Coordinates of C-alpha atoms and ligand atoms in Angstrom, one line a residue:
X795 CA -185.9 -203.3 41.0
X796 CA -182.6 -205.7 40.2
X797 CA -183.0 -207.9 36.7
X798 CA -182.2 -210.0 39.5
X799 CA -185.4 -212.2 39.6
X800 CA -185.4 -212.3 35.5
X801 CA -182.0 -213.8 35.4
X802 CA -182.6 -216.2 37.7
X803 CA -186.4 -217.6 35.9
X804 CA -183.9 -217.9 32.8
X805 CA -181.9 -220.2 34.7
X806 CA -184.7 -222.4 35.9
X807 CA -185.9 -222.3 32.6
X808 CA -182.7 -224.2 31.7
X809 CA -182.7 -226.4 34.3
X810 CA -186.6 -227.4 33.2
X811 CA -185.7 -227.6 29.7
X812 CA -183.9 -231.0 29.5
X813 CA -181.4 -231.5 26.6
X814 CA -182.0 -233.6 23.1
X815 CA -180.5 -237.1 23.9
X816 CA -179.9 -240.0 21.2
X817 CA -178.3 -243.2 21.8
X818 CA -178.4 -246.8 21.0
X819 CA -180.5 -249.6 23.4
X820 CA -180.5 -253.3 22.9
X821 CA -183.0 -255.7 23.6
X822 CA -181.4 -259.2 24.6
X823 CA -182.9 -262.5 25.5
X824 CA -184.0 -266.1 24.8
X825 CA -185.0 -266.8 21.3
X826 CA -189.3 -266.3 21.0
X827 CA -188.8 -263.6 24.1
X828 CA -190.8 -261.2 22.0
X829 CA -187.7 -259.2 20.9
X830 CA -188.5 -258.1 17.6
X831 CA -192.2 -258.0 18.4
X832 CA -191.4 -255.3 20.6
X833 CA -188.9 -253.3 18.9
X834 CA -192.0 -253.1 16.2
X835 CA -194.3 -251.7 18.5
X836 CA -192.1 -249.2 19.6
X837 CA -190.9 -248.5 16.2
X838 CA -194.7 -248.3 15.0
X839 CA -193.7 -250.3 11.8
X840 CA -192.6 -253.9 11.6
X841 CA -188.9 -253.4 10.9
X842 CA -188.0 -256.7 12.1
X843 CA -189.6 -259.6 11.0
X844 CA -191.2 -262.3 13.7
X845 CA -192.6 -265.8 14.2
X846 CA -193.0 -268.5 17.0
X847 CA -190.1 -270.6 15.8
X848 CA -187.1 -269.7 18.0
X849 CA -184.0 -268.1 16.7
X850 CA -186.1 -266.1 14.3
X851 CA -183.7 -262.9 14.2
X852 CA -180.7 -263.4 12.5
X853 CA -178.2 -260.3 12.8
X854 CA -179.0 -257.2 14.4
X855 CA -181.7 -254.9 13.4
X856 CA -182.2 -251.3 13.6
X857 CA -185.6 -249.7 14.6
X858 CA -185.5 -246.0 15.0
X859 CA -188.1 -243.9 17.6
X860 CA -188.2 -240.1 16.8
X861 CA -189.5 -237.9 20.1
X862 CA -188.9 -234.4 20.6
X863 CA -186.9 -235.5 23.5
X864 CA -184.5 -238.1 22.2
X865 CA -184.2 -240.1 19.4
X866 CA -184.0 -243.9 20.8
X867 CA -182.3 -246.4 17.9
X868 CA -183.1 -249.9 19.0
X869 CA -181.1 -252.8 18.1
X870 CA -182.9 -255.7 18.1
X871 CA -180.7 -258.7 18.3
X872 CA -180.8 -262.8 18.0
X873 CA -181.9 -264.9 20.9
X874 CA -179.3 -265.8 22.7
X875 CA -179.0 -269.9 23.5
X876 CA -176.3 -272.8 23.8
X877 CA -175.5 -273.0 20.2
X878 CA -175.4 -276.1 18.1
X879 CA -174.1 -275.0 15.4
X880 CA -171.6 -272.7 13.6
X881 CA -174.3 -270.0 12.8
X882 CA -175.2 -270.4 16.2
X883 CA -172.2 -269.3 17.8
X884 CA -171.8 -266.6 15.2
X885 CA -175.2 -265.3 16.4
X886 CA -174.5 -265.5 19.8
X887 CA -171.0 -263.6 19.1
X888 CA -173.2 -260.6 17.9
X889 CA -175.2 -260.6 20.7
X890 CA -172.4 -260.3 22.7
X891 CA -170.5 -257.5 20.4
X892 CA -173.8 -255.3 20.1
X893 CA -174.4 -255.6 24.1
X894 CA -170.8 -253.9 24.7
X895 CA -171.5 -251.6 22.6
X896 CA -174.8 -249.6 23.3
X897 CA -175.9 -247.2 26.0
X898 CA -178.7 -248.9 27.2
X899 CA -179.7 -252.9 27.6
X900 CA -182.9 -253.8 27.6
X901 CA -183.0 -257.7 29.2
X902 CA -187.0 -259.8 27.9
X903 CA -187.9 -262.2 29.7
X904 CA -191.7 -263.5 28.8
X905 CA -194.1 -263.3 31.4
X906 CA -195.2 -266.9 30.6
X907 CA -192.1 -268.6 31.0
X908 CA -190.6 -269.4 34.3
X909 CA -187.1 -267.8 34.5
X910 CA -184.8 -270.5 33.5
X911 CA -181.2 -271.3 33.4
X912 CA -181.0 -269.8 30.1
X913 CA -182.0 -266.6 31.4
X914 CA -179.9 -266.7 34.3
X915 CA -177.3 -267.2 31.9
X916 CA -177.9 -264.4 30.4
X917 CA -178.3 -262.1 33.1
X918 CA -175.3 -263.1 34.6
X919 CA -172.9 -262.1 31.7
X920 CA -174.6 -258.6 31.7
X921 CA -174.2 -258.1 35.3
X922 CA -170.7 -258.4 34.2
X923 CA -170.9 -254.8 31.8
X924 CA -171.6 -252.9 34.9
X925 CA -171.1 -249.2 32.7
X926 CA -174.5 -249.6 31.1
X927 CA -177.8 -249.3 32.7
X928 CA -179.8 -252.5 32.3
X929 CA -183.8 -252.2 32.5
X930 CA -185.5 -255.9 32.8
X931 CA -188.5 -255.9 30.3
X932 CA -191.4 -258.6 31.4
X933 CA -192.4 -259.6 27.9
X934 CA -195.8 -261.0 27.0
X935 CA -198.2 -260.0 29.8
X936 CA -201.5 -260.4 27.9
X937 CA -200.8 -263.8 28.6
X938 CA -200.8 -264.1 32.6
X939 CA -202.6 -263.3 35.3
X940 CA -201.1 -260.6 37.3
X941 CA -200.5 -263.0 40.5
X942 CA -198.1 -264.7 37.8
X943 CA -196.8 -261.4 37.2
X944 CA -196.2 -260.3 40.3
X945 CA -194.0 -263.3 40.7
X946 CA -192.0 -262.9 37.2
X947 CA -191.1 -259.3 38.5
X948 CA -189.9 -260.4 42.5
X949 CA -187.9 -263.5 40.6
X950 CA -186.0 -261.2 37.9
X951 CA -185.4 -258.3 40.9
X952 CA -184.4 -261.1 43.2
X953 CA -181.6 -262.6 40.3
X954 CA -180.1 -259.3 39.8
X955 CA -179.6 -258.9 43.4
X956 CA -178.0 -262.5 43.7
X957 CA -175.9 -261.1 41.2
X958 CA -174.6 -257.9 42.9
X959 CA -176.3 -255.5 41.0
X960 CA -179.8 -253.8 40.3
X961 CA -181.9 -253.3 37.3
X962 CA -182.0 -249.5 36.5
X963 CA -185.8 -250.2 35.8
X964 CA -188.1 -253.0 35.6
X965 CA -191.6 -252.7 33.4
X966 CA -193.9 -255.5 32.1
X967 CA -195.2 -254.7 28.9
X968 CA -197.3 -256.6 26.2
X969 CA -196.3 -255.4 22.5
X970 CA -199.2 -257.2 21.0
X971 CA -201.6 -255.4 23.3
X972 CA -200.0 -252.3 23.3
X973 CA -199.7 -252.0 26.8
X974 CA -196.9 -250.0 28.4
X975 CA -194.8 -250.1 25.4
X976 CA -194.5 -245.9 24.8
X977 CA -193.7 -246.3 28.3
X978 CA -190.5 -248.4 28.0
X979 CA -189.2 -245.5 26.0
X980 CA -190.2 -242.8 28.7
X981 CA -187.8 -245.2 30.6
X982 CA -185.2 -245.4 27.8
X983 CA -184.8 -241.8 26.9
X984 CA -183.4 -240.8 30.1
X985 CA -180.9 -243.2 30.1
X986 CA -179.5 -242.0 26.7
X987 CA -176.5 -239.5 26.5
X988 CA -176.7 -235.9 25.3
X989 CA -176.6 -235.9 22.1
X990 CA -178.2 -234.5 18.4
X991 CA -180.5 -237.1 16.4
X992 CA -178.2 -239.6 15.0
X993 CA -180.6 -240.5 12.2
X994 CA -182.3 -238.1 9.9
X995 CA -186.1 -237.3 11.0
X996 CA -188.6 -240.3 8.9
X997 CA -185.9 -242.7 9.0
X998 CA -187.0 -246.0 10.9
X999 CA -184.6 -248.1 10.3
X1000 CA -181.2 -248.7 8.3
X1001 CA -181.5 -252.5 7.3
X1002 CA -181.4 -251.9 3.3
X1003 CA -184.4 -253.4 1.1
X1004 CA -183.1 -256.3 -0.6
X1005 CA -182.4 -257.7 3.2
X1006 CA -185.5 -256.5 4.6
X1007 CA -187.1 -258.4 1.7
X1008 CA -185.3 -261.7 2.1
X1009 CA -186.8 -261.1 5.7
X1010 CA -190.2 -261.1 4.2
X1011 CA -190.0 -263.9 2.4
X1012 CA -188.3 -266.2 5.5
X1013 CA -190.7 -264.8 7.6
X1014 CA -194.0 -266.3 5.0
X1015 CA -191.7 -269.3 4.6
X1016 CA -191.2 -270.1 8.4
X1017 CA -195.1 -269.7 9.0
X1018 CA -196.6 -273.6 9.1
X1019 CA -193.1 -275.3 9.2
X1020 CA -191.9 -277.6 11.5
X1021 CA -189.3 -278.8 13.7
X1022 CA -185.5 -278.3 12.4
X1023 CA -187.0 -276.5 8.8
X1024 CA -187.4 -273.0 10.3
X1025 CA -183.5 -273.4 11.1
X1026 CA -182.5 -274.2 7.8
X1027 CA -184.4 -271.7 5.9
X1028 CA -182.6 -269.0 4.4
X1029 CA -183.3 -266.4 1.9
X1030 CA -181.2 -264.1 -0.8
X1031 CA -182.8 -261.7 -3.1
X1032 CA -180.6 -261.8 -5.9
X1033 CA -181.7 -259.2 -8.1
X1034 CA -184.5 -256.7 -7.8
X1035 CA -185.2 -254.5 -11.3
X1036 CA -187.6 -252.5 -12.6
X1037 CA -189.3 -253.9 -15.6
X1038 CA -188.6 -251.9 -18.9
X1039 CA -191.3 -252.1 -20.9
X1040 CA -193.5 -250.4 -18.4
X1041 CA -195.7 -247.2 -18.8
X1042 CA -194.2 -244.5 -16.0
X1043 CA -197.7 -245.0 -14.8
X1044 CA -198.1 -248.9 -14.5
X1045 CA -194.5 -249.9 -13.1
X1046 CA -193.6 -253.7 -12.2
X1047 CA -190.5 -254.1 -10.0
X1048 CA -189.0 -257.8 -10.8
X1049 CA -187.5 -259.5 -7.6
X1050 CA -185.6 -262.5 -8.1
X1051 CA -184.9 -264.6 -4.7
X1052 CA -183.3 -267.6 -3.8
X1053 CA -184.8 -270.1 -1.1
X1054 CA -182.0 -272.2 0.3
X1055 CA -182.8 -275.1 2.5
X1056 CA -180.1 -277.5 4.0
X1057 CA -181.1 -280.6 2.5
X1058 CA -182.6 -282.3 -0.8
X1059 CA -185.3 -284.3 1.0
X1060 CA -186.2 -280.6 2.3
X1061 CA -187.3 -279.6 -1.0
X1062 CA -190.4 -281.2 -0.8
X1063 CA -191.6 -280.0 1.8
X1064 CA -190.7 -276.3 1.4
X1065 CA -192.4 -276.5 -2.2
X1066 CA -195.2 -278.5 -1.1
X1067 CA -197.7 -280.5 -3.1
X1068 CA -198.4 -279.4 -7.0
X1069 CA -196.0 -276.2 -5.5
X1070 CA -199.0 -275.3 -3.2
X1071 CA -197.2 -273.7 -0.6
X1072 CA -194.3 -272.0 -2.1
X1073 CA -196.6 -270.1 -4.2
X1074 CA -198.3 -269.2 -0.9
X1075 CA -194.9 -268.1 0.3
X1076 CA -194.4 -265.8 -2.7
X1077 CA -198.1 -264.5 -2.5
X1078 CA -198.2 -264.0 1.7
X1079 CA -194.7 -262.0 1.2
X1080 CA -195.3 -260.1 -2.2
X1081 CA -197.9 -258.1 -0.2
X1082 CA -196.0 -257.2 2.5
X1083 CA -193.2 -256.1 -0.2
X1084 CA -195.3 -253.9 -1.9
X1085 CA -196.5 -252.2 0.8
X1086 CA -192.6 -251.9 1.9
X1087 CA -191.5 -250.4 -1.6
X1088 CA -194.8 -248.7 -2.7
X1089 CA -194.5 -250.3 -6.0
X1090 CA -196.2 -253.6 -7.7
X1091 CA -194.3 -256.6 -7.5
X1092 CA -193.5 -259.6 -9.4
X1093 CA -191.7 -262.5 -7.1
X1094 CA -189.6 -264.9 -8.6
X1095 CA -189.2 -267.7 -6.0
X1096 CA -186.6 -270.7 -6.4
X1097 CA -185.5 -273.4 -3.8
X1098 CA -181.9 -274.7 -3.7
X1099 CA -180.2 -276.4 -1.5
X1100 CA -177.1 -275.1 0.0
X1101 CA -175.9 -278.1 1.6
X1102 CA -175.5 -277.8 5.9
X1103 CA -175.5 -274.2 5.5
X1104 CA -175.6 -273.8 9.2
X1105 CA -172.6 -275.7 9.6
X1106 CA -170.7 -274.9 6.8
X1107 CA -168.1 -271.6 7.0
X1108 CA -168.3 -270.9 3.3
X1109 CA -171.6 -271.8 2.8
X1110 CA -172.2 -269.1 5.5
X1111 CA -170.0 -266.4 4.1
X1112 CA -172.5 -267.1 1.1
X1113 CA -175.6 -266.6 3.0
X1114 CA -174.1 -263.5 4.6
X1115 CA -172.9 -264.0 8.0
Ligands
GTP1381 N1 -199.4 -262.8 23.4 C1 -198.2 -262.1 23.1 N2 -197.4 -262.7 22.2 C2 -196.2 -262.1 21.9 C3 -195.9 -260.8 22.5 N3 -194.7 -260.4 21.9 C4 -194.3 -261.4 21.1 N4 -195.2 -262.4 21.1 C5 -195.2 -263.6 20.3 O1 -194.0 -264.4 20.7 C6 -193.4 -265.0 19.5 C7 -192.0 -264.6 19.4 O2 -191.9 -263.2 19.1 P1 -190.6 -262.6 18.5 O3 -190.8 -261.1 18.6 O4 -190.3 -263.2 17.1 O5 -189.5 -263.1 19.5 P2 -187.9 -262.8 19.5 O6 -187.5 -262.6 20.9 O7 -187.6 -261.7 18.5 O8 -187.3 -264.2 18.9 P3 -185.9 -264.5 18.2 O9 -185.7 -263.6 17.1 O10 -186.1 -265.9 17.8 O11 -184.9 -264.4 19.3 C8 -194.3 -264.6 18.3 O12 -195.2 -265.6 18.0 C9 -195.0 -263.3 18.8 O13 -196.2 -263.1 18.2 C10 -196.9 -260.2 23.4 O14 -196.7 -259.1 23.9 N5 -198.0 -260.9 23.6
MG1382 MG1 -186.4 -261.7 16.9

């Protein structure tokens, strides 16, 4: 007998044995597409905050899936729409910088929502990066019936083929009901190049605490608000420090933050009668903060008004973007 037949099961072996594979995939789309909904489900921890106010997400945010296979980092970015003002276009600039950039693009479209000339848009400008496969996500299913499904996956197939090129993949998923969402990354994996884990194992995302607790706090502030508010709300923790005079055993961690809205007669509104719902702000966020940092929390809250922020290129340095 040759070793013949052993040699060659070792080379199956290696054929059957795919290799590790990390990479980065970016989920783009309208504002209130589900983006950041979704990159939580897949992350299994919220990592980007959410709401039903468009233009919710404000820079790009990480959310990191370990599998033995691959290790898939997310970037969740803003919704991308005909901007009206300076942060606007700075948001959309992002979009357009991260979607360049990454191995894999991942284009939502809600299942709910007719495709619309904003998606087309869209679509149209990635059909343009023709290097990187682009999977069409249908967002939101929980919320149709599948004859209206059926129809959101024909229209999106039939755009990309209007526009000379064809999705890679297309899946309907609902994040919310948990429905095909660890199978968008048995989609995304394959896609990804060869390649170690680019994060250390545990890590699930890279956004650092005092943003992802500004994030908290805008996201308890934009609950119950109206019209142009959401858009002018933005948040700074300024200072977070653990109290001194604490027993090892009983610690307090102090978190100054600053609530800046665009105008005076905002005020009002954000603070709310007798200070009713800012103090609901601070006690809707302060437990999703402690659960964040493991560690009690006292919130110090304070509206001020940074005068058209949104509009305003200093203002905006300011605010961070
Ligand atoms: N029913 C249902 N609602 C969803 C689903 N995914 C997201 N939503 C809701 O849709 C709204 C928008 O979700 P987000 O994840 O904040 O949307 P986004 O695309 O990140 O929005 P921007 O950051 O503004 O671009 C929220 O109210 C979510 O709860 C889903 O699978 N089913
Ligand atoms: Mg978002």
């Amino acid at each position: 007998m040759s070793a013949r037949p052993n040699q060659e099961s070792a080379a199956q072996q290696a054929e059957t044995t795919s290799p590790h594979r990390a990479g980065f995939a970016c989920f783009v789309g309208r504002p209130n597409a589900g983006k950041s909904t979704l990159t939580n489900a897949l992350v299994g921890q919220k990592v980007a905050i959410t709401s039903n106010r468009p233009q919710t997400t404000r820079h790009t945010v990480r959310g990191i899936v370990h599998r033995d296979d691959a290790q898939l980092i997310l970037v969740d970015t803003p919704g991308l729409h005909k901007p009206r003002t300076l942060l606007g276009e700075r948001l959309n600039d992002v979009v357009r910088t991260t979607w360049a950039e990454v191995d894999v693009i991942g284009f939502c479209l809600p299942a709910d929502q007719k495709l619309g000339p904003g998606d087309k848009y869209i679509v149209k400008e990635l059909a343009g990066i023709k290097k990187t496969p682009k999977i069409a996500i249908i967002t939101k299913t929980d919320l149709v019936e599948s004859k209206a499904l059926a129809e959101q996956l024909l229209a999106v197939s039939a755009l990309a083929e209007e526009l000379g090129f064809e999705w890679a993949e297309i899946i309907p998923v609902s994040a919310v009901k948990d429905q095909q969402v660890s199978l968008l990354a048995d989609l995304i994996a394959p896609l990804l190049p060869e390649s170690p884990p680019l994060y250390p194992e545990g890590d699930l995302t890279d956004e650092p605490e005092m943003v992802m607790v500004a994030e908290l706090i805008r996201e308890a502030a934009l609950e119950g608000v109206r019209d142009e508010l959401p858009h002018s709300i933005a948040v700074v923790v300024e200072e977070m420090l653990p109290r001194t005079d604490r027993p090892a055993d009983k610690p307090l961690l102090d978190i100054h933050a600053n609530v800046y809205i665009e105008r005076p007669s905002q005020k009002g509104i954000i603070i709310g009668p007798k200070g009713k719902r800012l103090k609901d702000v601070g006690t809707k966020s302060r437990k999703h903060i402690e659960a964040l940092l493991g560690t009690p929390v006292f919130l110090d809250l304070h509206v001020k008004v940074a005068k058209d922020w949104q509009r305003d290129p200093k203002q905006l340095r300011k605010l961070g973007f």
